[in-house]
PDB file of C-alpha atoms and ligand atoms in Angstrom:
ATOM      1  CA  PRO A   4       7.494  -0.987 -10.429  1.00 94.00           C
ATOM      2  CA  ILE A   5       5.641  -3.820  -7.997  1.00 93.00           C
ATOM      3  CA  ASP A   6       6.623  -6.701  -8.960  1.00 91.00           C
ATOM      4  CA  PRO A   7       3.891  -8.562 -11.315  1.00 92.00           C
ATOM      5  CA  ASN A   8       4.569 -11.475  -9.144  1.00 93.00           C
ATOM      6  CA  PHE A   9       4.064 -11.191  -6.040  1.00 93.00           C
ATOM      7  CA  PRO A  10       2.064 -13.464  -4.714  1.00 92.00           C
ATOM      8  CA  ALA A  11       4.752 -16.037  -5.235  1.00 91.00           C
ATOM      9  CA  ASN A  12       7.480 -14.492  -4.756  1.00 89.00           C
ATOM     10  CA  HIS A  13       6.854 -12.945  -1.150  1.00 91.00           C
ATOM     11  CA  GLN A  14       4.542 -13.976   1.370  1.00 91.00           C
ATOM     12  CA  VAL A  15       1.352 -12.387   3.763  1.00 93.00           C
ATOM     13  CA  ILE A  16       3.171 -11.112   6.853  1.00 89.00           C
ATOM     14  CA  GLU A  17      -0.045  -9.016   7.701  1.00 89.00           C
ATOM     15  CA  LYS A  18      -3.682  -8.558   7.949  1.00 94.00           C
ATOM     16  CA  PHE A  19      -4.210  -5.168   7.205  1.00 95.00           C
ATOM     17  CA  LYS A  20      -7.861  -3.348   9.880  1.00 96.00           C
ATOM     18  CA  ASP A  21      -9.071  -0.699   7.265  1.00 96.00           C
ATOM     19  CA  PRO A  22      -9.547   1.851  11.268  1.00 94.00           C
ATOM     20  CA  LEU A  23     -12.318   3.199   9.463  1.00 95.00           C
ATOM     21  CA  SER A  24     -14.202  -0.053   8.328  1.00 96.00           C
ATOM     22  CA  GLU A  25     -14.739  -3.658   8.838  1.00 96.00           C
ATOM     23  CA  ASN A  26     -12.390  -3.927   5.190  1.00 97.00           C
ATOM     24  CA  TYR A  27      -8.937  -5.654   5.676  1.00 96.00           C
ATOM     25  CA  HIS A  28      -6.402  -6.391   2.890  1.00 97.00           C
ATOM     26  CA  LEU A  29      -3.888  -8.929   3.087  1.00 96.00           C
ATOM     27  CA  VAL A  30      -0.032  -7.929   3.623  1.00 95.00           C
ATOM     28  CA  TRP A  31       2.924  -8.885   0.901  1.00 95.00           C
ATOM     29  CA  GLY A  32       6.495  -9.075   2.641  1.00 90.00           C
ATOM     30  CA  PRO A  33       9.256 -10.034   2.634  1.00 75.00           C
ATOM     31  CA  GLY A  34       9.190  -5.887   3.912  1.00 68.00           C
ATOM     32  CA  ARG A  35      10.880  -4.325   7.265  1.00 68.00           C
ATOM     33  CA  LEU A  36       9.559  -6.381  10.190  1.00 66.00           C
ATOM     34  CA  ALA A  37      11.324 -10.097   8.056  1.00 65.00           C
ATOM     35  CA  GLU A  38      14.211  -7.035   7.155  1.00 68.00           C
ATOM     36  CA  ALA A  39      14.628  -6.375  11.157  1.00 68.00           C
ATOM     37  CA  SER A  40      14.190 -10.279  12.006  1.00 71.00           C
ATOM     38  CA  SER A  41      16.846 -10.707  10.120  1.00 75.00           C
ATOM     39  CA  ASN A  42      19.070  -7.822   9.919  1.00 78.00           C
ATOM     40  CA  PRO A  43      20.364  -6.215  13.222  1.00 81.00           C
ATOM     41  CA  LYS A  44      21.541  -3.649  12.088  1.00 82.00           C
ATOM     42  CA  VAL A  45      17.866  -1.854  10.900  1.00 77.00           C
ATOM     43  CA  LYS A  46      16.510  -2.766  14.030  1.00 80.00           C
ATOM     44  CA  SER A  47      19.036  -0.941  16.196  1.00 85.00           C
ATOM     45  CA  ASP A  48      18.831   1.651  13.521  1.00 83.00           C
ATOM     46  CA  SER A  49      15.019   1.998  14.782  1.00 81.00           C
ATOM     47  CA  GLU A  50      15.996   2.061  18.159  1.00 86.00           C
ATOM     48  CA  ALA A  51      18.627   4.485  17.665  1.00 90.00           C
ATOM     49  CA  THR A  52      16.417   6.697  15.363  1.00 88.00           C
ATOM     50  CA  GLY A  53      13.272   6.172  18.275  1.00 85.00           C
ATOM     51  CA  GLU A  54      11.414   4.860  14.405  1.00 78.00           C
ATOM     52  CA  GLU A  55       9.395   2.388  15.071  1.00 75.00           C
ATOM     53  CA  ILE A  56       9.217   0.185  12.266  1.00 72.00           C
ATOM     54  CA  LYS A  57       6.326  -0.854  10.179  1.00 69.00           C
ATOM     55  CA  PRO A  58       5.013  -3.281   7.409  1.00 66.00           C
ATOM     56  CA  ILE A  59       6.155  -2.297   4.646  1.00 82.00           C
ATOM     57  CA  GLY A  60       5.540  -4.220   1.506  1.00 92.00           C
ATOM     58  CA  VAL A  61       3.001  -5.154  -1.087  1.00 96.00           C
ATOM     59  CA  HIS A  62      -0.528  -4.135   0.229  1.00 97.00           C
ATOM     60  CA  GLY A  63      -3.110  -5.413  -0.794  1.00 97.00           C
ATOM     61  CA  THR A  64      -4.191  -8.554  -3.537  1.00 96.00           C
ATOM     62  CA  PHE A  65      -6.023  -8.260  -6.706  1.00 96.00           C
ATOM     63  CA  VAL A  66      -5.783  -3.896  -5.605  1.00 98.00           C
ATOM     64  CA  ALA A  67      -2.088  -3.882  -5.297  1.00 98.00           C
ATOM     65  CA  VAL A  68       0.047  -1.760  -4.110  1.00 97.00           C
ATOM     66  CA  ASP A  69       3.742  -2.159  -3.829  1.00 95.00           C
ATOM     67  CA  TRP A  70       4.294   0.591  -1.099  1.00 94.00           C
ATOM     68  CA  ASP A  71       8.922   0.262  -1.530  1.00 89.00           C
ATOM     69  CA  SER A  72       7.160   2.094  -4.562  1.00 91.00           C
ATOM     70  CA  CYS A  73       5.049   4.668  -4.091  1.00 94.00           C
ATOM     71  CA  ILE A  74       6.281   7.469  -3.699  1.00 94.00           C
ATOM     72  CA  ALA A  75       2.735   9.504  -1.874  1.00 96.00           C
ATOM     73  CA  ASP A  76       2.048  11.293  -5.630  1.00 97.00           C
ATOM     74  CA  GLY A  77      -1.732  10.633  -5.270  1.00 97.00           C
ATOM     75  CA  VAL A  78      -3.199  10.341  -8.712  1.00 97.00           C
ATOM     76  CA  CYS A  79      -4.309   6.802  -8.276  1.00 98.00           C
ATOM     77  CA  LEU A  80      -6.297   7.999  -4.932  1.00 97.00           C
ATOM     78  CA  LEU A  81      -7.420  11.422  -7.872  1.00 97.00           C
ATOM     79  CA  SER A  82      -8.277   8.425 -10.426  1.00 97.00           C
ATOM     80  CA  CYS A  83     -10.455   6.483  -9.640  1.00 98.00           C
ATOM     81  CA  PRO A  84     -14.077   6.352 -10.039  1.00 98.00           C
ATOM     82  CA  VAL A  85     -14.880   3.978  -7.047  1.00 98.00           C
ATOM     83  CA  LYS A  86     -12.475   5.768  -4.249  1.00 97.00           C
ATOM     84  CA  VAL A  87     -11.202   2.040  -3.088  1.00 98.00           C
ATOM     85  CA  PHE A  88      -8.143   4.172  -1.960  1.00 98.00           C
ATOM     86  CA  GLU A  89      -7.842   5.894   1.101  1.00 97.00           C
ATOM     87  CA  TRP A  90      -4.066   7.649   1.732  1.00 97.00           C
ATOM     88  CA  TYR A  91      -2.548   5.173   5.324  1.00 95.00           C
ATOM     89  CA  LYS A  92      -1.507   8.416   7.513  1.00 93.00           C
ATOM     90  CA  ASN A  93      -4.658   9.983   7.001  1.00 94.00           C
ATOM     91  CA  PRO A  94      -7.561   7.103   6.856  1.00 94.00           C
ATOM     92  CA  GLY A  95     -10.745   8.758   4.975  1.00 93.00           C
ATOM     93  CA  GLU A  96      -9.129  10.838   3.081  1.00 93.00           C
ATOM     94  CA  THR A  97      -9.467  10.422  -0.147  1.00 92.00           C
ATOM     95  CA  GLY A  98      -8.516  13.396  -2.074  1.00 91.00           C
ATOM     96  CA  ARG A  99      -5.194  14.885  -3.549  1.00 90.00           C
ATOM     97  CA  ASN A 100      -1.620  14.412  -1.474  1.00 91.00           C
ATOM     98  CA  ASP A 101      -1.579  18.650  -0.075  1.00 89.00           C
ATOM     99  CA  ARG A 102      -0.235  17.544   2.656  1.00 89.00           C
ATOM    100  CA  LYS A 103       2.279  17.180   0.780  1.00 91.00           C
ATOM    101  CA  ASP A 104       3.315  14.085   2.768  1.00 91.00           C
ATOM    102  CA  TYR A 105       5.698  11.977   0.648  1.00 91.00           C
ATOM    103  CA  THR A 106       6.747   8.894   2.920  1.00 90.00           C
ATOM    104  CA  ASP A 107       2.464   8.389   3.182  1.00 94.00           C
ATOM    105  CA  LYS A 108       1.452   5.870   0.846  1.00 96.00           C
ATOM    106  CA  ALA A 109      -2.080   4.411  -1.290  1.00 97.00           C
ATOM    107  CA  ASN A 110      -3.427   1.840   1.230  1.00 97.00           C
ATOM    108  CA  PRO A 111      -6.247  -0.557  -1.170  1.00 98.00           C
ATOM    109  CA  VAL A 112      -8.517  -0.824   1.677  1.00 97.00           C
ATOM    110  CA  LYS A 113     -11.724  -0.974  -1.223  1.00 97.00           C
ATOM    111  CA  GLU A 114     -10.288  -3.400  -2.963  1.00 96.00           C
ATOM    112  CA  ALA A 115     -13.733  -5.641  -3.077  1.00 96.00           C
ATOM    113  CA  ASP A 116     -15.221  -2.431  -4.665  1.00 97.00           C
ATOM    114  CA  CYS A 117     -13.170  -1.605  -8.328  1.00 97.00           C
ATOM    115  CA  ILE A 118     -14.218  -2.003 -11.138  1.00 97.00           C
ATOM    116  CA  TRP A 119     -11.429  -2.767 -13.320  1.00 97.00           C
ATOM    117  CA  CYS A 120     -11.210   0.998 -15.312  1.00 97.00           C
ATOM    118  CA  MET A 121      -6.955   0.374 -15.055  1.00 98.00           C
ATOM    119  CA  ALA A 122      -6.997   4.064 -14.320  1.00 98.00           C
ATOM    120  CA  CYS A 123      -4.602   3.592 -11.565  1.00 98.00           C
ATOM    121  CA  VAL A 124      -2.466   1.351 -12.958  1.00 98.00           C
ATOM    122  CA  GLU A 125      -2.241   3.500 -15.720  1.00 98.00           C
ATOM    123  CA  VAL A 126      -1.287   6.928 -13.767  1.00 98.00           C
ATOM    124  CA  CYS A 127       0.771   5.978 -11.056  1.00 98.00           C
ATOM    125  CA  PRO A 128       3.895   7.457 -12.022  1.00 97.00           C
ATOM    126  CA  THR A 129       6.425   4.603 -10.575  1.00 96.00           C
ATOM    127  CA  LYS A 130       3.940   1.886 -11.895  1.00 97.00           C
ATOM    128  CA  ALA A 131       3.547   0.485  -8.236  1.00 97.00           C
ATOM    129  CA  ILE A 132       0.277  -0.829  -8.308  1.00 98.00           C
ATOM    130  CA  LYS A 133      -1.083  -4.397 -10.376  1.00 98.00           C
ATOM    131  CA  VAL A 134      -5.066  -4.946 -10.649  1.00 98.00           C
ATOM    132  CA  ASP A 135      -6.524  -8.280 -11.011  1.00 93.00           C
ATOM    133  CA  GLN A 136      -9.510  -9.108 -12.229  1.00 78.00           C
ATOM    134  CA  LEU A 137     -11.464 -11.439  -9.610  1.00 63.00           C
TER     135      LEU A 137
HETATM  136 FE1  SF4 B  19     -10.171   1.998  -8.748  1.00 77.24          FE
HETATM  137 FE2  SF4 B  19     -10.149   1.455 -11.348  1.00 77.24          FE
HETATM  138 FE3  SF4 B  19      -8.104   1.473 -10.440  1.00 77.24          FE
HETATM  139 FE4  SF4 B  19      -9.983  -0.392  -9.792  1.00 77.24          FE
HETATM  140  S1  SF4 B  19      -8.686  -0.085 -11.048  1.00 77.24           S
HETATM  141  S2  SF4 B  19      -9.160   0.457  -7.677  1.00 77.24           S
HETATM  142  S3  SF4 B  19     -11.698   1.030  -9.846  1.00 77.24           S
HETATM  143  S4  SF4 B  19      -8.244   3.136 -10.266  1.00 77.24           S
HETATM  144 FE1  F3S B  20       1.150   5.657  -4.776  1.00 77.24          FE
HETATM  145 FE2  F3S B  20       1.383   5.850  -7.346  1.00 77.24          FE
HETATM  146 FE3  F3S B  20      -0.480   5.863  -5.758  1.00 77.24          FE
HETATM  147  S1  F3S B  20       3.040   6.889  -6.751  1.00 77.24           S
HETATM  148  S2  F3S B  20      -0.325   7.148  -3.908  1.00 77.24           S
HETATM  149  S3  F3S B  20       0.413   4.249  -5.844  1.00 77.24           S
HETATM  150  S4  F3S B  20      -0.260   7.183  -7.594  1.00 77.24           S
END
């Protein structure tokens, strides 16, 4: 589940720009980039496997998804009436996880459009989402 106090317990590690719009949101870590700089094993593992180290942590601030908890269930994308989320690996896709890629993540690229219905918070099986009314 998401840490409800993530803004206090984490720091901003990246600004994520939606490839399909001018929207961006904050990414809160530690996360794997910070881990890589403090843990040489993470870095050497990534060099050995060729896997790029990408930031992972909490994406978004007012609609926040903990990417370490998200298992790409996809029910949040389906339940959001204003399509706040899109798939990280498949930008622009807002439907169910038909590819069955459970390494993809729900990306809150339109968090400013949220109408605080709380549907996503209630349905996520891993309680990965926190929504705060502004
Ligand atoms: Fe969408 Fe409602 Fe979740 Fe906001 S609270 S992101 S409107 S499902
Ligand atoms: Fe992920 Fe939960 Fe949505 S697992 S895809 S945040 S429903």
